[in-house]
PDB file of C-alpha atoms in Angstrom:
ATOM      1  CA  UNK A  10       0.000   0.000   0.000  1.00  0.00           C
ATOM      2  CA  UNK A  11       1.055   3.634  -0.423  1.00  0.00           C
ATOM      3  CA  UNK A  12       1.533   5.443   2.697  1.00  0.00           C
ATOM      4  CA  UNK A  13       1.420   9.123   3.338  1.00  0.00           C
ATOM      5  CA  UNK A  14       3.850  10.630   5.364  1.00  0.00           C
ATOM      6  CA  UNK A  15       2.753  11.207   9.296  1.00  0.00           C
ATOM      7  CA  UNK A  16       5.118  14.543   9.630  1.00  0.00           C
ATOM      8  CA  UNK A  17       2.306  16.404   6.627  1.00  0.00           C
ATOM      9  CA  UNK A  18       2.104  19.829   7.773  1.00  0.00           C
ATOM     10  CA  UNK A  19      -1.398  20.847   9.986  1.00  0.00           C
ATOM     11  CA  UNK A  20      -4.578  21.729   7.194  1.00  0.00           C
ATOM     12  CA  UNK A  21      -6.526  25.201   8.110  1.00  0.00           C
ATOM     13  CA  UNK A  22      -9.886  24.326   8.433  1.00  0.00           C
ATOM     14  CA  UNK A  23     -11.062  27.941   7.880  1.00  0.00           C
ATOM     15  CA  UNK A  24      -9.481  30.241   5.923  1.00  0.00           C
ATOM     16  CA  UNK A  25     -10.815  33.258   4.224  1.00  0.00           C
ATOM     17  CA  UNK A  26      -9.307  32.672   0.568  1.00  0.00           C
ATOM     18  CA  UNK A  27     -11.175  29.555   0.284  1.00  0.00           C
ATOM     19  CA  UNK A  28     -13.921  29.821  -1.804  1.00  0.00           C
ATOM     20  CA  UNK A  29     -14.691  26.112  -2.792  1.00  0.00           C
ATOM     21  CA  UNK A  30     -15.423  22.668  -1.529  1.00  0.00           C
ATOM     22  CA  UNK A  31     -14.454  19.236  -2.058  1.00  0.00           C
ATOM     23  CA  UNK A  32     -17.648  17.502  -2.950  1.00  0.00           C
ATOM     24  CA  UNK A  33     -16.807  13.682  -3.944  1.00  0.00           C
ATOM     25  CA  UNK A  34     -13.712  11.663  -4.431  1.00  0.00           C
ATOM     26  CA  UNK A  35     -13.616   7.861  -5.924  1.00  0.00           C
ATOM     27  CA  UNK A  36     -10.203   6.096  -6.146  1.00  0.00           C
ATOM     28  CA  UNK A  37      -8.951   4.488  -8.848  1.00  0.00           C
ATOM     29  CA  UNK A  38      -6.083   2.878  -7.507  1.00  0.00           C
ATOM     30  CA  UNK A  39      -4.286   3.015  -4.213  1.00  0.00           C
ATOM     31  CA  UNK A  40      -2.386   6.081  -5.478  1.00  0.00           C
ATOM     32  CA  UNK A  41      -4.804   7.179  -8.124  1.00  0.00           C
ATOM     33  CA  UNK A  42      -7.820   9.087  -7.312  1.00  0.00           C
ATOM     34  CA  UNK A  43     -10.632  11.730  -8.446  1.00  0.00           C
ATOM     35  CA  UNK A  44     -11.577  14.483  -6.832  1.00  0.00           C
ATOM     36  CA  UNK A  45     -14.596  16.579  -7.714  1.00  0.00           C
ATOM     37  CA  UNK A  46     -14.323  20.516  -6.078  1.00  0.00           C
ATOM     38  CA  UNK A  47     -17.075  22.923  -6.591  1.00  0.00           C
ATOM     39  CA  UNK A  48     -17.131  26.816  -6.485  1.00  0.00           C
ATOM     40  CA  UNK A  49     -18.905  27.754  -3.601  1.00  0.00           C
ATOM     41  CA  UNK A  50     -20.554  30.688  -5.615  1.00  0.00           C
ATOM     42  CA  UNK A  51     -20.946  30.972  -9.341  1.00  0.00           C
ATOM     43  CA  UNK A  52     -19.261  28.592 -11.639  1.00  0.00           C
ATOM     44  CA  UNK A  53     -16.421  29.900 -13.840  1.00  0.00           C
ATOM     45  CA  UNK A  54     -16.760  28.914 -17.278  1.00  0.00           C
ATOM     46  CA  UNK A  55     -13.937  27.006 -19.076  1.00  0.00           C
ATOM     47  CA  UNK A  56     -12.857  25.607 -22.181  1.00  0.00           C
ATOM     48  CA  UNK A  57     -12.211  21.570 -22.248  1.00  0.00           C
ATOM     49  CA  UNK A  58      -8.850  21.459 -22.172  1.00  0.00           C
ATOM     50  CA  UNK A  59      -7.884  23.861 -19.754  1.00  0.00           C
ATOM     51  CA  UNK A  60      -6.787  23.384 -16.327  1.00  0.00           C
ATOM     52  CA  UNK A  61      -8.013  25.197 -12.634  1.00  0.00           C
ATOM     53  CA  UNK A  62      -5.661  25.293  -9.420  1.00  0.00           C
ATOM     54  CA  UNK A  63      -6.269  23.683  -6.109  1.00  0.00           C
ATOM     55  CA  UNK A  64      -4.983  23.873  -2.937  1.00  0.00           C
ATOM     56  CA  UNK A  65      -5.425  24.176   0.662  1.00  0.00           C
ATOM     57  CA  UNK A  66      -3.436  25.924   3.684  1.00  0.00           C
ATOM     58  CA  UNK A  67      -1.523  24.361   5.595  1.00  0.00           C
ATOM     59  CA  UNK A  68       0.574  25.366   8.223  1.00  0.00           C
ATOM     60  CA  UNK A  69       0.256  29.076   7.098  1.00  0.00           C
ATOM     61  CA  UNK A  70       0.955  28.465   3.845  1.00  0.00           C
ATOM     62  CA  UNK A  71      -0.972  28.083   0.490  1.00  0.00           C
ATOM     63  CA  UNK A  72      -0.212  24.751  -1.261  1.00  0.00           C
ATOM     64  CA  UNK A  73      -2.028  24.422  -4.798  1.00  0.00           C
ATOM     65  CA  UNK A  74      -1.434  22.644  -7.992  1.00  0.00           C
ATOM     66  CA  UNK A  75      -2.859  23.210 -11.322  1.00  0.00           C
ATOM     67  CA  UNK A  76      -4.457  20.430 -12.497  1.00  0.00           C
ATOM     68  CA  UNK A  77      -6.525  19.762 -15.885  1.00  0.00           C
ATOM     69  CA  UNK A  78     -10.283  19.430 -15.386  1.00  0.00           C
ATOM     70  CA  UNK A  79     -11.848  16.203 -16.620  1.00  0.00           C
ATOM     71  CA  UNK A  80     -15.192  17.063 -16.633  1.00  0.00           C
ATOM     72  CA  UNK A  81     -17.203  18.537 -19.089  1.00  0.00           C
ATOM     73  CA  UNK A  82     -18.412  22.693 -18.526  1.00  0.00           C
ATOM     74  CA  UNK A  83     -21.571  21.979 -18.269  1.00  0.00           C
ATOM     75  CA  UNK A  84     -21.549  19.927 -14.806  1.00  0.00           C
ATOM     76  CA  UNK A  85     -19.687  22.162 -13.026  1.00  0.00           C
ATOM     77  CA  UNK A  86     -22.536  24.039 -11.648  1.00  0.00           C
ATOM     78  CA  UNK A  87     -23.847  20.372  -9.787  1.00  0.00           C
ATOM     79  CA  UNK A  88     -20.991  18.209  -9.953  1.00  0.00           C
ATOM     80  CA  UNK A  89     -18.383  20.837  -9.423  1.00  0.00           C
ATOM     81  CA  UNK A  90     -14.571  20.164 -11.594  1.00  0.00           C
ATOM     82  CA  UNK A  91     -13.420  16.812 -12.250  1.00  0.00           C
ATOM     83  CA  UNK A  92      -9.725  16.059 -11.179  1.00  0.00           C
ATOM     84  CA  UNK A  93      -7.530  12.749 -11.943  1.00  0.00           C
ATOM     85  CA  UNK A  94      -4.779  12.908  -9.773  1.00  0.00           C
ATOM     86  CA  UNK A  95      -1.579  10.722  -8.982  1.00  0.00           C
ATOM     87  CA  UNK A  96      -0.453  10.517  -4.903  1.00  0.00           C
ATOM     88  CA  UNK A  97       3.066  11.280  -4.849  1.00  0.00           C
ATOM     89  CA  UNK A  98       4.877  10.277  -1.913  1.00  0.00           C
ATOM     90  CA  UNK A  99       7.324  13.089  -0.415  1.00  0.00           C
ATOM     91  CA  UNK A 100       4.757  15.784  -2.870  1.00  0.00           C
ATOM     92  CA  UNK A 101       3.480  18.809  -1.033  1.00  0.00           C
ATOM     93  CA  UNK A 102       0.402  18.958  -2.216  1.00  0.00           C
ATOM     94  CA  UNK A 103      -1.046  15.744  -2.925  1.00  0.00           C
ATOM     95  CA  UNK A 104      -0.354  14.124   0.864  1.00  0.00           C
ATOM     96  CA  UNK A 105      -2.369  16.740   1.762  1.00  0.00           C
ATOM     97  CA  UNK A 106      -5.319  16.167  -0.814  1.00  0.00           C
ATOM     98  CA  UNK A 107      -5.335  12.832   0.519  1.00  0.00           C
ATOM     99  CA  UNK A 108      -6.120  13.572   3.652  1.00  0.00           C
ATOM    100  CA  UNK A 109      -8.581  15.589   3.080  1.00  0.00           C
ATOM    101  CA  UNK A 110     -12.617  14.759   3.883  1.00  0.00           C
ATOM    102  CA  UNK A 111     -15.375  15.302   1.966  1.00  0.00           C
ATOM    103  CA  UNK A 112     -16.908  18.802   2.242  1.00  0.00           C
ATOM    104  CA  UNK A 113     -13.685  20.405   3.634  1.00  0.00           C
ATOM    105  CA  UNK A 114     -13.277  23.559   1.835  1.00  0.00           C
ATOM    106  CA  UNK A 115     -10.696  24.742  -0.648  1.00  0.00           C
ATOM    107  CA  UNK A 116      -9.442  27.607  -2.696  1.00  0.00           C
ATOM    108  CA  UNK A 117     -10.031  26.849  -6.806  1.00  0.00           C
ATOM    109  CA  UNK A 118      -8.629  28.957  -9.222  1.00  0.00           C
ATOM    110  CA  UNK A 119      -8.621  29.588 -13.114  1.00  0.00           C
ATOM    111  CA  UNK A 120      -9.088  28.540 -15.537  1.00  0.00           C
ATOM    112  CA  UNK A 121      -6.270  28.609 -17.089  1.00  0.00           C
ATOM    113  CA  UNK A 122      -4.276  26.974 -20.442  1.00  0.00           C
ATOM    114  CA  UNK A 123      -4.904  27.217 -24.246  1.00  0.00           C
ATOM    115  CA  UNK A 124      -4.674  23.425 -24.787  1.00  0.00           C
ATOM    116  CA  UNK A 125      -8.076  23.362 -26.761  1.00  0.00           C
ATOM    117  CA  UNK A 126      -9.691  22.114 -29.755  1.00  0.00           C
ATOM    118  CA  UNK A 127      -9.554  23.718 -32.691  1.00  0.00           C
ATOM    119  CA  UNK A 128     -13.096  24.195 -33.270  1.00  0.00           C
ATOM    120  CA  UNK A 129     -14.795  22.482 -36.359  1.00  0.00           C
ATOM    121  CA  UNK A 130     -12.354  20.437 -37.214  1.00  0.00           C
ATOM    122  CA  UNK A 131     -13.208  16.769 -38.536  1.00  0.00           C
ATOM    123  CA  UNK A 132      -9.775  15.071 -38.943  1.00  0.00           C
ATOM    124  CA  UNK A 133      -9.291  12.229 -36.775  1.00  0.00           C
ATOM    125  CA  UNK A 134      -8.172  13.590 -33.477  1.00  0.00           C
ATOM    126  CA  UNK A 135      -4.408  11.586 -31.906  1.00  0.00           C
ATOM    127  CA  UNK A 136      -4.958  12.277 -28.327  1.00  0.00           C
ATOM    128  CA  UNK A 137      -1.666  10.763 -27.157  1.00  0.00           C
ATOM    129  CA  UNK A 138      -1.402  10.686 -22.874  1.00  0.00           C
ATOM    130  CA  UNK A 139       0.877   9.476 -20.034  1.00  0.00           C
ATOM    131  CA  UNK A 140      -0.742   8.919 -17.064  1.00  0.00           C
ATOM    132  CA  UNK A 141      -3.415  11.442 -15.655  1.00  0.00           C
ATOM    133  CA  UNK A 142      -2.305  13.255 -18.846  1.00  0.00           C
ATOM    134  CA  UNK A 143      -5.744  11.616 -20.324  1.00  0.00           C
ATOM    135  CA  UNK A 144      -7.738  14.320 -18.190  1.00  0.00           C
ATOM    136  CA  UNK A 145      -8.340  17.286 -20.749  1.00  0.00           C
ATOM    137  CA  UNK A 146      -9.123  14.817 -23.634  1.00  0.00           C
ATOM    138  CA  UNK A 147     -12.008  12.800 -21.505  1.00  0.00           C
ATOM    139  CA  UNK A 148     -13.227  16.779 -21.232  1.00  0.00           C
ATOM    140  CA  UNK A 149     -13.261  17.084 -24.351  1.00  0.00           C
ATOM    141  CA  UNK A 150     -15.134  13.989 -25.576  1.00  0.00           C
ATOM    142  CA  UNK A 151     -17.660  14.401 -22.772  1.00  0.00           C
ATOM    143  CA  UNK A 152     -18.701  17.848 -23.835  1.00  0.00           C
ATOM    144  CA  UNK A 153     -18.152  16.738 -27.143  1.00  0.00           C
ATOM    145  CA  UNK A 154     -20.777  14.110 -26.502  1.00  0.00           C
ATOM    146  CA  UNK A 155     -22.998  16.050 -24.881  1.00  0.00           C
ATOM    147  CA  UNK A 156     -22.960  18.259 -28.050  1.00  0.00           C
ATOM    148  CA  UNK A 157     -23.870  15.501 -30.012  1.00  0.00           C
ATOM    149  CA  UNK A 158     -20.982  16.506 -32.383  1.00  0.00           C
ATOM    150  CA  UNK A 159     -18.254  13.625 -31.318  1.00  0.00           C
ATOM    151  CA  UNK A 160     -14.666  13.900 -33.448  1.00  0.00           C
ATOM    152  CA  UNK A 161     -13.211  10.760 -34.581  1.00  0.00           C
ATOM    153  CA  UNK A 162     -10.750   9.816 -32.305  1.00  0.00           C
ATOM    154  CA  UNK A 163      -7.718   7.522 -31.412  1.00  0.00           C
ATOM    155  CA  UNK A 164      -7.273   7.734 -27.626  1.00  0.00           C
ATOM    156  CA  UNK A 165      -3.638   6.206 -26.823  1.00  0.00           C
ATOM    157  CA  UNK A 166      -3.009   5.850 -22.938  1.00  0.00           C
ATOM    158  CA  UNK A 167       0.504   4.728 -21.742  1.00  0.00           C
ATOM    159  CA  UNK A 168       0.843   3.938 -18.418  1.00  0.00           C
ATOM    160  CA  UNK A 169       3.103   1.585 -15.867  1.00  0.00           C
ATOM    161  CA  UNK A 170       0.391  -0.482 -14.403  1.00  0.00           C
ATOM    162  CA  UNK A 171      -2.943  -1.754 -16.071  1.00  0.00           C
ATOM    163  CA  UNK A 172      -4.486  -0.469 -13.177  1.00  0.00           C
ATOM    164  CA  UNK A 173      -3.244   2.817 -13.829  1.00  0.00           C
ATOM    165  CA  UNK A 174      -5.761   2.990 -16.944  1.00  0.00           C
ATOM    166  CA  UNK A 175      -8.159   5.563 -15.466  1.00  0.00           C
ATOM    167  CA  UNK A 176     -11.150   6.443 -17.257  1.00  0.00           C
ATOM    168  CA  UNK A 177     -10.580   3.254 -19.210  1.00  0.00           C
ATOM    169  CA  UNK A 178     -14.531   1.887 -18.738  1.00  0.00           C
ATOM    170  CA  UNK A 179     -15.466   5.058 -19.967  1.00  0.00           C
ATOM    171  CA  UNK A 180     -13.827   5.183 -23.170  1.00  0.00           C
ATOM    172  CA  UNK A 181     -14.291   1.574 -23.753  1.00  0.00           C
ATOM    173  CA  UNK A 182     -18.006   2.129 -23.002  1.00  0.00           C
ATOM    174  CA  UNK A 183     -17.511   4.496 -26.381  1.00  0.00           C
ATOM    175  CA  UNK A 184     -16.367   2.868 -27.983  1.00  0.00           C
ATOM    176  CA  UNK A 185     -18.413  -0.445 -28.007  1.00  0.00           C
ATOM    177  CA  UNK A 186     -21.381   1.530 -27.526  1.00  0.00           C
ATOM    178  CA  UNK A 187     -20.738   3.869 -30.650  1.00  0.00           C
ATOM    179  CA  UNK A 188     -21.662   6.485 -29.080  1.00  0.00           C
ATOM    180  CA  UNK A 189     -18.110   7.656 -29.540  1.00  0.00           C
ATOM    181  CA  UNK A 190     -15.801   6.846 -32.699  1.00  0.00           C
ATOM    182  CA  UNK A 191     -13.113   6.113 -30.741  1.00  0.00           C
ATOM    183  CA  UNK A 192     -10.430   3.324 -30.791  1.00  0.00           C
ATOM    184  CA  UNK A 193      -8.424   3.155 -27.548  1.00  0.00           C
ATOM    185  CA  UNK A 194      -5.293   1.977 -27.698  1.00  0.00           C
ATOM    186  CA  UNK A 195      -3.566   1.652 -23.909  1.00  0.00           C
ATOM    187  CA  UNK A 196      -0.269   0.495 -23.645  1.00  0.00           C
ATOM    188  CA  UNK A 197       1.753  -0.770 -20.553  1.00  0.00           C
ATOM    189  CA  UNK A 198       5.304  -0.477 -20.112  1.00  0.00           C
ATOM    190  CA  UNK A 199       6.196  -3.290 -17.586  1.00  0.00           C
ATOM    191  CA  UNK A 200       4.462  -6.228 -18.839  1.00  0.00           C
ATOM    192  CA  UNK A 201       7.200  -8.657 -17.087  1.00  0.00           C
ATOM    193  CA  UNK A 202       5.895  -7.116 -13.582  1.00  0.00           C
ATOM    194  CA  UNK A 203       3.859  -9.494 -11.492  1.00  0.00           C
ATOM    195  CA  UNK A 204       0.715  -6.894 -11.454  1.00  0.00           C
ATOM    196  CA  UNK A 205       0.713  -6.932 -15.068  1.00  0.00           C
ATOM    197  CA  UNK A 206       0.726 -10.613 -15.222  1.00  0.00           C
ATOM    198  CA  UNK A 207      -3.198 -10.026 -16.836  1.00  0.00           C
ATOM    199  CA  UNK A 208      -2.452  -7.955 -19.516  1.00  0.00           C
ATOM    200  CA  UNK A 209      -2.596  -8.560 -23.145  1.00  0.00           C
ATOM    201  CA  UNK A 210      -2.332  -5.414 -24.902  1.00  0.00           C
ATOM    202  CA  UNK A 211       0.509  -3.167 -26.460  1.00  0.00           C
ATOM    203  CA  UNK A 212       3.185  -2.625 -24.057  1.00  0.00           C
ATOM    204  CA  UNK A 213       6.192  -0.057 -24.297  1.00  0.00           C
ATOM    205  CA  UNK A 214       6.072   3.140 -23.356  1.00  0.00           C
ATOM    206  CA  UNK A 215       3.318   5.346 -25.094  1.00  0.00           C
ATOM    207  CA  UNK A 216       5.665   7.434 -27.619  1.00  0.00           C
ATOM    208  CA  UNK A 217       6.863   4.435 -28.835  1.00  0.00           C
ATOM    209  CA  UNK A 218       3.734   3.383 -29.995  1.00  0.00           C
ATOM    210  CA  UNK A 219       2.616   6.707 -31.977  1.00  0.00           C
ATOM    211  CA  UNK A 220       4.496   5.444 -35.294  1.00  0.00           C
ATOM    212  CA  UNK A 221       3.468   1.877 -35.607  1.00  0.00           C
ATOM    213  CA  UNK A 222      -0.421   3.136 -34.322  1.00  0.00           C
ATOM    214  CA  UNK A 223      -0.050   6.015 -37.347  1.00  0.00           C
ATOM    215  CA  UNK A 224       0.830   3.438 -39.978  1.00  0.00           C
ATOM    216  CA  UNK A 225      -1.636   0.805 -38.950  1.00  0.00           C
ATOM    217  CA  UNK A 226      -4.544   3.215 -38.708  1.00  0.00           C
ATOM    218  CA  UNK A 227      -3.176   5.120 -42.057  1.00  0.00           C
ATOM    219  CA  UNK A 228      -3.161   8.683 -39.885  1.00  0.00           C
ATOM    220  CA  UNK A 229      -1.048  11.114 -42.206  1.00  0.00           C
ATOM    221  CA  UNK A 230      -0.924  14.825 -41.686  1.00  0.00           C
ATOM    222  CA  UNK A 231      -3.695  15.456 -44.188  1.00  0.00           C
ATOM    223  CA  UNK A 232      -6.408  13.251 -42.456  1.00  0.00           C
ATOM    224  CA  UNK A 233      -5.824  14.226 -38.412  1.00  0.00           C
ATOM    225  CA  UNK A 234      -4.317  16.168 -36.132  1.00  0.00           C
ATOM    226  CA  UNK A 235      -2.488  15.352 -32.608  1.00  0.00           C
ATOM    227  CA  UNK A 236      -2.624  16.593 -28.934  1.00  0.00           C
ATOM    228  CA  UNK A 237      -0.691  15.431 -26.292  1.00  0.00           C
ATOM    229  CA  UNK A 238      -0.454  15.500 -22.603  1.00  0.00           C
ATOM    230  CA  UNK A 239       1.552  13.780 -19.947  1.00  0.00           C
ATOM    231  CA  UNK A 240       5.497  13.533 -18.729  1.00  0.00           C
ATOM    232  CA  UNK A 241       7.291  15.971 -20.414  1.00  0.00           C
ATOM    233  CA  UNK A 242       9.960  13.869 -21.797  1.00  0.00           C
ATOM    234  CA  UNK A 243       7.039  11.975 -23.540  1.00  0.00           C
ATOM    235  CA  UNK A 244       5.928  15.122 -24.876  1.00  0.00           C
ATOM    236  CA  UNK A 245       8.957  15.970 -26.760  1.00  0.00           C
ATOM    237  CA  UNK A 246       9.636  12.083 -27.756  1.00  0.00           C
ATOM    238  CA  UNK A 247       5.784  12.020 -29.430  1.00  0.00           C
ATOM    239  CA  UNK A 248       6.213  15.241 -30.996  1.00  0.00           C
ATOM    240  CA  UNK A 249       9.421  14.341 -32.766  1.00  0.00           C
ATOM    241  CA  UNK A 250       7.890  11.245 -34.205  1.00  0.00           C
ATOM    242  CA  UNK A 251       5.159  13.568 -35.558  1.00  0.00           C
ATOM    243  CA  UNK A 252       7.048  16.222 -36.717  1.00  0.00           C
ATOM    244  CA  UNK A 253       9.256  13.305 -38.563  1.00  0.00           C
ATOM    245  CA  UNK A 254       6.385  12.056 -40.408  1.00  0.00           C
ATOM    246  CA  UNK A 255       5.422  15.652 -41.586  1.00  0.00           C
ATOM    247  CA  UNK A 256       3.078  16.842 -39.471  1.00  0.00           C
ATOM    248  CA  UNK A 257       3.347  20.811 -39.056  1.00  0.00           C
ATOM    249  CA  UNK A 258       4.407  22.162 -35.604  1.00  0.00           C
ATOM    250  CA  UNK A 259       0.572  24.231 -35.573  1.00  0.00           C
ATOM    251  CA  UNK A 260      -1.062  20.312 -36.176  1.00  0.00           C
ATOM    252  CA  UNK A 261       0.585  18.964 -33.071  1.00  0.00           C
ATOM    253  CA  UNK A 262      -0.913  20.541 -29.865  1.00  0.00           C
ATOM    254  CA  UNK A 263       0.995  20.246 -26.205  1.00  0.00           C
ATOM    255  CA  UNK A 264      -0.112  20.975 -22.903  1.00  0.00           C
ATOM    256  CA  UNK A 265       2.667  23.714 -22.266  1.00  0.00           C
ATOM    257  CA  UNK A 266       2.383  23.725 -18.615  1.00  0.00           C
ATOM    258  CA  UNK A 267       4.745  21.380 -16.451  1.00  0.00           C
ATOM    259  CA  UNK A 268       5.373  21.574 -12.666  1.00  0.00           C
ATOM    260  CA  UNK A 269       8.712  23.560 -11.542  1.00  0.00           C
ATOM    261  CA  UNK A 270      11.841  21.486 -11.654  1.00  0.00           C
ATOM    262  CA  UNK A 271      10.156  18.679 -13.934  1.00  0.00           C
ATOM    263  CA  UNK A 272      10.770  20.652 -18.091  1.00  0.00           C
ATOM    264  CA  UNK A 273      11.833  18.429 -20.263  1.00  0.00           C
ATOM    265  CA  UNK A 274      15.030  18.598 -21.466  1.00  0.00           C
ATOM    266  CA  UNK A 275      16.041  21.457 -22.939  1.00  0.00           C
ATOM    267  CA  UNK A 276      12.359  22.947 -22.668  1.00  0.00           C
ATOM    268  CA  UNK A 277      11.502  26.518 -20.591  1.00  0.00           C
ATOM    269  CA  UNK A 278       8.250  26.414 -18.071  1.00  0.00           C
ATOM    270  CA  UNK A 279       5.634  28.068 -18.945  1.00  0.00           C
TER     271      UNK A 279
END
């Protein structure tokens, strides 16, 4: 099991900046949760895609991280903003989310981030993800849905784990359902661990996948365009395969926004 640390710093219960609420949380995993948080006024409107910041005080402090919002706008008014987050052990912020119970109040702000859909556009969308980096493109396709205007889509997800493949029953639903054109492709990249031992599907890490998935599915630069989310380093890795195959720097989209300390190599934070 994952533990959290016992020397986490004390949570304000009160606090006047906060001005939202932690409404629901289901985990995923034993280190993989989400976390619904809900304005305690009037909803802000956002773009799927973009991401809000969280965080709480603790010990005098504000401790927040920006994280992409999964849900689609129109539930935030009664469900509040989706969140898929990872636990990392040592983190500041995330030992404390942990902890936290339901209906302790927050401070939620944003939203912020440009990584959007172009709109109109019919080409067959390459959302490419590490990780929790599947958040914004689950936005998307649920608002798409709800539109009744769903893009056709191949939804890779790499991950180390199988059951690190969050939202997975969702997309699968999709997919067999038709409700979305989606294929989902996940991909593991330890299939000789023992918690893998079930797994049957691609393995390798999730940039490594992008060419072989292109050619097999025939997706050139004049049929679809990519977006991508996740570890940095993946970032750069699927981006260079794209570029390679001729795919214009404007027709491969990035989530610009990594933590401090964790750019990719020879990358500036935004």
């Amino acid at each position: 099991m994952t533990e959290l640390a016992t020397d986490t710093p004390m949570i304000a219960a009160e606090a006047p900046q906060y001005n939202a609420t932690l409404v629901r949380r289901e985990d995923e995993s034993e280190s993989l949760a989400y976390f619904w948080v809900r304005f305690d006024g009037e909803r802000t409107p956002f773009e799927p895609g973009q991401y809000m910041t969280i965080g709480v005080f603790a010990d005098g402090k504000l401790v927040q991280r920006p994280y992409s919002v999964a849900s689609s706008p129109r539930v935030a008014v009664t469900d509040g903003y989706e969140f898929y987050v990872r636990l990392v052990n040592g983190g500041q912020f995330t030992p404390l989310l942990w902890r936290l119970p339901i209906g302790h109040p927050m401070r939620m702000i944003g939203p912020k981030g440009k990584f959007t859909l172009e709109p109109d556009d019919e080409r067959t969308h390459i959302f490419i993800s590490s990780g929790t980096g599947n958040a914004p493109f689950v936005s998307m396709m649920r608002s798409l849905v709800e539109e009744a205007r769903p893009r056709p889509t191949v939804f890779l997800n790499g991950v180390s784990y199988e059951r690190d493949l969050g939202y997975r029953r969702l997309i699968q639903g999709w997919q067999r359902s038709g409700q979305y054109p989606v294929d989902y492709i996940p991909t593991v990249s330890r299939p000789q661990d023992p918690a893998n031992v079930s797994w049957s599907g691609r393995t390798g890490r999730v940039e490594s996948i992008v060419a072989p998935i292109c050619d097999e599915l025939t997706l050139t630069p004049d049929n679809s365009i990519a977006y991508i989310c996740g570890n940095p380093d993946m970032i750069l890795a699927a981006e260079e395969t794209l570029l390679a195959r001729g795919y214009p720097e404007d027709q491969v989209k990035k989530e610009l926004y990594w933590p401090k300390g964790k750019e990719p190599r020879g990358a500036t934070a935004v």
